[in-house]
Amino acid sequence: MKRILIRVSYDGTSYHGWQAAEEQETIAGNVDRALKLLTGEDINVSGASRTDAGVHALCNLAVFDTASSVPPERFSYALNTCLPEDIRVISSEEVPKDFHPRFLKTEKTYRYRIQTGEMPDPLRIRYSWHISYPLDILSMQEAAAFLKGEHDFKSFCSVHTDVKTTIREITDIAVSQVSDEVHITVKGYGFLYNMVRIITGTLVETGRGRLKSGDIPLILKSCDRKNAGPTAPPRGLTLMGIDILSEA
Amino acid sequence: MKRILIRVSYDGTSYHGWQAAEEQETIAGNVDRALKLLTGEDINVSGASRTDAGVHALCNLAVFDTASSVPPERFSYALNTCLPEDIRVISSEEVPKDFHPRFLKTEKTYRYRIQTGEMPDPLRIRYSWHISYPLDILSMQEAAAFLKGEHDFKSFCSVHTDVKTTIREITDIAVSQVSDEVHITVKGYGFLYNMVRIITGTLVETGRGRLKSGDIPLILKSCDRKNAGPTAPPRGLTLMGIDILSEA
């Protein structure tokens, strides 16, 4: 048996996320099916980030164990012949048998794209949230700065979550105007359920003037989801990449 | 009765083009259905450019006649409430009763996007053609320059076409590298069936070294479709806009 690490890129529009409880179409389910076709083995690929329904990835990581004789680097090409074209395995390599990105220190980068034209552009609507009211970028940048660093992000976490601690560290957060789009780029070692989408919803409330940037420390302090903004829709969110920082 | 001009933007992936002979899902068919819901009238919208199946538009033009009391500028908002989100009417206005962009001198701009990374990016694959071999941009630019101006484009036209003349004028053509993409932008007063896609296929053959840029004048002269390159797939093509040049 050997362990293979794959990098996976996908358009999440048609899927119930990386992984789902029910018999729904998922990214992992499609990779498993392709692995079955290729190796004959019943494999459950294990992802570093279990992205939500409708969320995209430029690069997610996953591992699986196989007894197949397929050379490790050939898995990406071979799997792509069995996968729908909105899922691509962009690389594959052998890793130590106990290697798993979910149990290593990693830094994840997410980007949320917002379209701000008067009318939504149908050529970008799968990958961005359209907002027709004007956004004050400076307010959003000021608000974002309050989120950087280690905080209890309980207010920025969907209520039906079950984690040991809601303390997380945002290592970097940037709000930038890119022609008629606003991009919110967030980096951190780990995120709570819906955290980036709630951060986005809250920054948008700030950008439209319903919240002030100075409200952010109070929202954090309250530890109450109701005080943050709405959860932005999944379509605008893309997992840009996962950097493995150390083997511990 | 008044005549309304609309600007329409769409992701063509799910449609059999602007208009189709059979009872297939088309852009025009969806606009007609939305107009029926809105006005109760049986309207057949008439497009300036009848884009092919799978081809996109940032801005196509179309006109229709209506007795409805909906204010002309409100049609765009009203129609969008009845349209799928991959079709958007971006503006609407009243025009003279005999106005039709297809019978006016217009300049159309098309852009063809090619992805050149080793692996296709699933987040761009709906809107671009992925090519894994390297392309020599300079050769493609040299080849494109031979296509500019007025020529008989019979070699760059699908054979099952029925037009009076295959002489057309390309007013501008540019090949540019935009990060890992190659964009081919073509402007002209009118195009033959599949012309931009055959131009793209031919420039790609030049970029990969199967044709020389100096072959282009010979291909034009031959007036034989077999001598040009293959027809590039529709997904990479977007109608960027139509400028009305004069009312004659």
mmCIF file of C-alpha atoms in Angstrom, chain A:
data_model
loop_
_atom_site.group_PDB
_atom_site.id
_atom_site.type_symbol
_atom_site.label_atom_id
_atom_site.label_comp_id
_atom_site.label_asym_id
_atom_site.label_seq_id
_atom_site.Cartn_x
_atom_site.Cartn_y
_atom_site.Cartn_z
ATOM 1 C CA MET A 1 0.000 0.000 0.000
ATOM 2 C CA LYS A 2 1.175 3.494 -0.669
ATOM 3 C CA ARG A 3 -0.282 6.885 0.144
ATOM 4 C CA ILE A 4 -0.882 9.352 -2.669
ATOM 5 C CA LEU A 5 -1.352 13.110 -2.239
ATOM 6 C CA ILE A 6 -3.416 14.813 -4.937
ATOM 7 C CA ARG A 7 -4.132 18.463 -5.689
ATOM 8 C CA VAL A 8 -7.681 18.952 -6.866
ATOM 9 C CA SER A 9 -9.236 21.934 -8.645
ATOM 10 C CA TYR A 10 -12.991 22.210 -9.148
ATOM 11 C CA ASP A 11 -15.978 24.303 -10.053
ATOM 12 C CA GLY A 12 -18.236 23.520 -7.102
ATOM 13 C CA THR A 13 -21.464 24.770 -8.728
ATOM 14 C CA SER A 14 -22.860 21.322 -9.520
ATOM 15 C CA TYR A 15 -21.810 19.573 -6.310
ATOM 16 C CA HIS A 16 -22.996 19.192 -2.733
ATOM 17 C CA GLY A 17 -19.539 20.153 -1.585
ATOM 18 C CA TRP A 18 -16.369 18.110 -1.132
ATOM 19 C CA GLN A 19 -18.186 15.517 0.909
ATOM 20 C CA ALA A 20 -21.807 14.975 1.968
ATOM 21 C CA ALA A 21 -23.620 12.645 4.331
ATOM 22 C CA GLU A 22 -26.221 11.479 1.834
ATOM 23 C CA GLU A 23 -25.881 9.891 -1.580
ATOM 24 C CA GLN A 24 -25.394 13.268 -3.220
ATOM 25 C CA GLU A 25 -23.022 14.294 -5.983
ATOM 26 C CA THR A 26 -19.825 15.441 -4.323
ATOM 27 C CA ILE A 27 -16.255 16.150 -5.381
ATOM 28 C CA ALA A 28 -14.882 13.335 -3.176
ATOM 29 C CA GLY A 29 -17.553 10.935 -4.481
ATOM 30 C CA ASN A 30 -16.483 11.604 -8.052
ATOM 31 C CA VAL A 31 -12.805 11.094 -7.209
ATOM 32 C CA ASP A 32 -13.684 7.843 -5.392
ATOM 33 C CA ARG A 33 -15.633 6.633 -8.437
ATOM 34 C CA ALA A 34 -12.715 7.494 -10.742
ATOM 35 C CA LEU A 35 -10.317 5.632 -8.405
ATOM 36 C CA LYS A 36 -12.615 2.589 -8.467
ATOM 37 C CA LEU A 37 -12.617 2.612 -12.273
ATOM 38 C CA LEU A 38 -8.860 2.993 -12.368
ATOM 39 C CA THR A 39 -7.747 0.607 -9.626
ATOM 40 C CA GLY A 40 -10.772 -1.596 -8.889
ATOM 41 C CA GLU A 41 -10.296 -0.662 -5.224
ATOM 42 C CA ASP A 42 -12.923 0.839 -2.915
ATOM 43 C CA ILE A 43 -11.158 4.005 -1.864
ATOM 44 C CA ASN A 44 -12.439 6.936 0.169
ATOM 45 C CA VAL A 45 -10.291 9.939 -0.604
ATOM 46 C CA SER A 46 -9.719 12.199 2.406
ATOM 47 C CA GLY A 47 -9.664 15.957 1.807
ATOM 48 C CA ALA A 48 -7.718 18.662 3.609
ATOM 49 C CA SER A 49 -10.640 21.053 3.309
ATOM 50 C CA ARG A 50 -14.238 19.862 3.135
ATOM 51 C CA THR A 51 -15.544 22.773 1.105
ATOM 52 C CA ASP A 52 -19.287 23.490 1.213
ATOM 53 C CA ALA A 53 -21.845 22.987 -1.519
ATOM 54 C CA GLY A 54 -21.262 25.478 -4.315
ATOM 55 C CA VAL A 55 -17.802 26.553 -3.113
ATOM 56 C CA HIS A 56 -14.940 26.245 -5.621
ATOM 57 C CA ALA A 57 -11.290 25.294 -5.283
ATOM 58 C CA LEU A 58 -8.316 26.344 -7.319
ATOM 59 C CA CYS A 59 -6.328 23.870 -5.238
ATOM 60 C CA ASN A 60 -7.570 21.562 -2.491
ATOM 61 C CA LEU A 61 -5.450 18.683 -1.161
ATOM 62 C CA ALA A 62 -6.474 15.087 -0.542
ATOM 63 C CA VAL A 63 -4.838 11.748 0.200
ATOM 64 C CA PHE A 64 -5.748 8.127 -0.412
ATOM 65 C CA ASP A 65 -4.122 4.732 0.046
ATOM 66 C CA THR A 66 -3.816 2.279 -2.801
ATOM 67 C CA ALA A 67 -2.204 -1.032 -3.676
ATOM 68 C CA SER A 68 -2.381 -0.135 -7.376
ATOM 69 C CA SER A 69 0.716 -0.320 -9.565
ATOM 70 C CA VAL A 70 -0.123 2.996 -11.271
ATOM 71 C CA PRO A 71 2.997 5.199 -10.870
ATOM 72 C CA PRO A 72 2.183 7.919 -8.298
ATOM 73 C CA GLU A 73 2.726 10.845 -10.700
ATOM 74 C CA ARG A 74 0.467 9.207 -13.322
ATOM 75 C CA PHE A 75 -2.617 9.234 -11.094
ATOM 76 C CA SER A 76 -3.477 12.823 -12.045
ATOM 77 C CA TYR A 77 -3.566 12.072 -15.786
ATOM 78 C CA ALA A 78 -5.319 8.740 -15.313
ATOM 79 C CA LEU A 79 -7.968 10.123 -12.930
ATOM 80 C CA ASN A 80 -8.733 13.055 -15.214
ATOM 81 C CA THR A 81 -9.781 10.651 -17.969
ATOM 82 C CA CYS A 82 -12.482 9.330 -15.585
ATOM 83 C CA LEU A 83 -13.594 12.663 -14.069
ATOM 84 C CA PRO A 84 -16.097 15.278 -15.251
ATOM 85 C CA GLU A 85 -14.309 18.316 -16.662
ATOM 86 C CA ASP A 86 -15.336 20.572 -13.763
ATOM 87 C CA ILE A 87 -13.065 18.485 -11.501
ATOM 88 C CA ARG A 88 -9.347 18.200 -12.328
ATOM 89 C CA VAL A 89 -6.600 16.440 -10.433
ATOM 90 C CA ILE A 90 -3.734 18.827 -11.107
ATOM 91 C CA SER A 91 -0.951 16.727 -9.580
ATOM 92 C CA SER A 92 -0.294 13.485 -7.719
ATOM 93 C CA GLU A 93 2.690 12.241 -5.744
ATOM 94 C CA GLU A 94 3.595 9.586 -3.207
ATOM 95 C CA VAL A 95 3.868 10.744 0.426
ATOM 96 C CA PRO A 96 4.783 8.955 3.684
ATOM 97 C CA LYS A 97 2.124 6.491 4.889
ATOM 98 C CA ASP A 98 1.143 8.668 7.878
ATOM 99 C CA PHE A 99 1.020 11.940 5.920
ATOM 100 C CA HIS A 100 -2.284 13.813 6.082
ATOM 101 C CA PRO A 101 -2.597 17.555 5.396
ATOM 102 C CA ARG A 102 -5.516 17.824 7.843
ATOM 103 C CA PHE A 103 -3.207 16.851 10.713
ATOM 104 C CA LEU A 104 -0.347 19.126 9.707
ATOM 105 C CA LYS A 105 -0.008 22.834 10.267
ATOM 106 C CA THR A 106 -1.313 24.406 7.082
ATOM 107 C CA GLU A 107 -2.219 27.877 5.938
ATOM 108 C CA LYS A 108 -5.321 28.097 3.780
ATOM 109 C CA THR A 109 -6.073 30.957 1.429
ATOM 110 C CA TYR A 110 -9.660 31.738 0.490
ATOM 111 C CA ARG A 111 -10.844 34.406 -1.907
ATOM 112 C CA TYR A 112 -14.353 35.806 -2.068
ATOM 113 C CA ARG A 113 -15.294 37.626 -5.301
ATOM 114 C CA ILE A 114 -18.035 40.257 -5.354
ATOM 115 C CA GLN A 115 -19.360 41.768 -8.619
ATOM 116 C CA THR A 116 -20.480 45.362 -8.184
ATOM 117 C CA GLY A 117 -21.818 46.391 -11.597
ATOM 118 C CA GLU A 118 -25.408 47.587 -11.863
ATOM 119 C CA MET A 119 -26.358 44.302 -13.556
ATOM 120 C CA PRO A 120 -24.890 40.854 -12.793
ATOM 121 C CA ASP A 121 -22.542 39.622 -15.535
ATOM 122 C CA PRO A 122 -23.773 36.109 -16.434
ATOM 123 C CA LEU A 123 -20.238 35.148 -17.501
ATOM 124 C CA ARG A 124 -18.986 35.638 -13.924
ATOM 125 C CA ILE A 125 -22.078 34.826 -11.863
ATOM 126 C CA ARG A 126 -21.057 31.214 -11.131
ATOM 127 C CA TYR A 127 -17.944 32.501 -9.365
ATOM 128 C CA SER A 128 -19.037 35.737 -7.729
ATOM 129 C CA TRP A 129 -21.768 37.360 -5.645
ATOM 130 C CA HIS A 130 -23.472 40.243 -7.376
ATOM 131 C CA ILE A 131 -24.215 43.318 -5.275
ATOM 132 C CA SER A 132 -25.955 46.254 -6.896
ATOM 133 C CA TYR A 133 -25.480 48.844 -4.135
ATOM 134 C CA PRO A 134 -22.200 50.773 -3.835
ATOM 135 C CA LEU A 135 -19.555 49.485 -1.422
ATOM 136 C CA ASP A 136 -17.163 51.728 0.482
ATOM 137 C CA ILE A 137 -13.876 49.848 0.125
ATOM 138 C CA LEU A 138 -12.057 51.951 2.730
ATOM 139 C CA SER A 139 -14.623 51.051 5.415
ATOM 140 C CA MET A 140 -14.343 47.416 4.442
ATOM 141 C CA GLN A 141 -10.544 47.562 4.677
ATOM 142 C CA GLU A 142 -10.735 49.209 8.118
ATOM 143 C CA ALA A 143 -13.228 46.590 9.290
ATOM 144 C CA ALA A 144 -11.084 43.747 7.921
ATOM 145 C CA ALA A 145 -8.050 45.006 9.837
ATOM 146 C CA PHE A 146 -9.914 44.360 13.114
ATOM 147 C CA LEU A 147 -10.312 40.694 12.156
ATOM 148 C CA LYS A 148 -6.618 40.049 11.588
ATOM 149 C CA GLY A 149 -4.842 38.070 14.316
ATOM 150 C CA GLU A 150 -6.069 35.613 16.924
ATOM 151 C CA HIS A 151 -9.643 36.080 18.124
ATOM 152 C CA ASP A 152 -12.635 34.132 19.323
ATOM 153 C CA PHE A 153 -14.598 34.001 16.059
ATOM 154 C CA LYS A 154 -17.784 32.560 17.639
ATOM 155 C CA SER A 155 -19.809 35.439 16.128
ATOM 156 C CA PHE A 156 -18.457 34.470 12.696
ATOM 157 C CA CYS A 157 -19.421 30.823 12.872
ATOM 158 C CA SER A 158 -22.673 29.105 11.908
ATOM 159 C CA VAL A 159 -24.506 28.075 15.065
ATOM 160 C CA HIS A 160 -24.883 24.377 14.295
ATOM 161 C CA THR A 161 -21.194 23.693 14.695
ATOM 162 C CA ASP A 162 -19.457 21.371 17.096
ATOM 163 C CA VAL A 163 -15.854 22.339 17.636
ATOM 164 C CA LYS A 164 -13.654 22.371 20.743
ATOM 165 C CA THR A 165 -12.754 26.030 20.436
ATOM 166 C CA THR A 166 -13.896 28.926 18.310
ATOM 167 C CA ILE A 167 -10.550 30.700 18.651
ATOM 168 C CA ARG A 168 -8.818 31.000 15.304
ATOM 169 C CA GLU A 169 -6.011 33.112 13.824
ATOM 170 C CA ILE A 170 -6.390 35.077 10.621
ATOM 171 C CA THR A 171 -2.847 35.562 9.379
ATOM 172 C CA ASP A 172 -3.807 37.983 6.634
ATOM 173 C CA ILE A 173 -6.928 39.607 5.229
ATOM 174 C CA ALA A 174 -7.159 42.009 2.308
ATOM 175 C CA VAL A 175 -10.020 43.821 0.608
ATOM 176 C CA SER A 176 -9.152 45.003 -2.884
ATOM 177 C CA GLN A 177 -10.922 46.552 -5.841
ATOM 178 C CA VAL A 178 -10.165 44.708 -9.094
ATOM 179 C CA SER A 179 -11.943 46.617 -11.893
ATOM 180 C CA ASP A 180 -15.661 46.242 -11.046
ATOM 181 C CA GLU A 181 -15.060 43.455 -8.516
ATOM 182 C CA VAL A 182 -14.230 43.525 -4.825
ATOM 183 C CA HIS A 183 -11.997 40.657 -3.689
ATOM 184 C CA ILE A 184 -11.749 39.610 -0.057
ATOM 185 C CA THR A 185 -8.710 37.405 0.473
ATOM 186 C CA VAL A 186 -8.365 35.660 3.830
ATOM 187 C CA LYS A 187 -5.505 33.500 5.064
ATOM 188 C CA GLY A 188 -5.445 31.424 8.228
ATOM 189 C CA TYR A 189 -4.398 28.114 9.783
ATOM 190 C CA GLY A 190 -7.967 26.957 10.049
ATOM 191 C CA PHE A 191 -11.497 28.293 9.721
ATOM 192 C CA LEU A 192 -14.807 27.702 11.454
ATOM 193 C CA TYR A 193 -17.903 26.566 9.582
ATOM 194 C CA ASN A 194 -19.000 29.324 7.150
ATOM 195 C CA MET A 195 -16.453 31.698 8.697
ATOM 196 C CA VAL A 196 -15.169 33.274 5.468
ATOM 197 C CA ARG A 197 -18.711 33.686 4.131
ATOM 198 C CA ILE A 198 -19.872 35.347 7.387
ATOM 199 C CA ILE A 199 -16.790 37.601 7.374
ATOM 200 C CA THR A 200 -17.702 38.543 3.791
ATOM 201 C CA GLY A 201 -21.340 39.205 4.701
ATOM 202 C CA THR A 202 -20.218 41.380 7.612
ATOM 203 C CA LEU A 203 -17.688 43.342 5.529
ATOM 204 C CA VAL A 204 -20.391 43.939 2.915
ATOM 205 C CA GLU A 205 -22.715 45.318 5.630
ATOM 206 C CA THR A 206 -19.867 47.661 6.554
ATOM 207 C CA GLY A 207 -19.240 48.606 2.921
ATOM 208 C CA ARG A 208 -22.883 49.572 2.440
ATOM 209 C CA GLY A 209 -22.971 51.582 5.663
ATOM 210 C CA ARG A 210 -25.198 49.378 7.807
ATOM 211 C CA LEU A 211 -22.284 48.658 10.126
ATOM 212 C CA LYS A 212 -19.299 50.815 11.030
ATOM 213 C CA SER A 213 -15.773 49.407 10.944
ATOM 214 C CA GLY A 214 -15.560 50.189 14.661
ATOM 215 C CA ASP A 215 -18.433 47.736 15.268
ATOM 216 C CA ILE A 216 -16.198 44.777 14.403
ATOM 217 C CA PRO A 217 -14.375 44.565 17.788
ATOM 218 C CA LEU A 218 -17.790 44.658 19.517
ATOM 219 C CA ILE A 219 -19.153 41.904 17.265
ATOM 220 C CA LEU A 220 -16.092 39.753 18.013
ATOM 221 C CA LYS A 221 -16.425 40.420 21.749
ATOM 222 C CA SER A 222 -20.137 39.570 21.848
ATOM 223 C CA CYS A 223 -19.511 35.967 20.727
ATOM 224 C CA ASP A 224 -22.994 36.035 19.216
ATOM 225 C CA ARG A 225 -23.635 35.025 15.599
ATOM 226 C CA LYS A 226 -26.667 37.359 15.440
ATOM 227 C CA ASN A 227 -24.446 40.435 15.648
ATOM 228 C CA ALA A 228 -22.410 39.615 12.546
ATOM 229 C CA GLY A 229 -23.668 40.083 8.993
ATOM 230 C CA PRO A 230 -25.427 37.490 6.824
ATOM 231 C CA THR A 231 -23.642 34.456 5.360
ATOM 232 C CA ALA A 232 -22.571 35.387 1.838
ATOM 233 C CA PRO A 233 -23.638 32.881 -0.864
ATOM 234 C CA PRO A 234 -21.211 30.008 -1.580
ATOM 235 C CA ARG A 235 -20.709 30.768 -5.285
ATOM 236 C CA GLY A 236 -18.347 33.687 -4.618
ATOM 237 C CA LEU A 237 -15.943 31.630 -2.507
ATOM 238 C CA THR A 238 -12.869 29.830 -3.829
ATOM 239 C CA LEU A 239 -10.261 27.913 -1.845
ATOM 240 C CA MET A 240 -7.146 29.284 -3.532
ATOM 241 C CA GLY A 241 -4.600 26.973 -1.958
ATOM 242 C CA ILE A 242 -3.258 25.211 1.106
ATOM 243 C CA ASP A 243 0.354 25.639 2.154
ATOM 244 C CA ILE A 244 1.839 22.940 4.350
ATOM 245 C CA LEU A 245 3.904 24.825 6.926
ATOM 246 C CA SER A 246 5.470 22.042 8.968
ATOM 247 C CA GLU A 247 5.320 18.347 9.560
ATOM 248 C CA ALA A 248 3.982 18.541 13.107
#
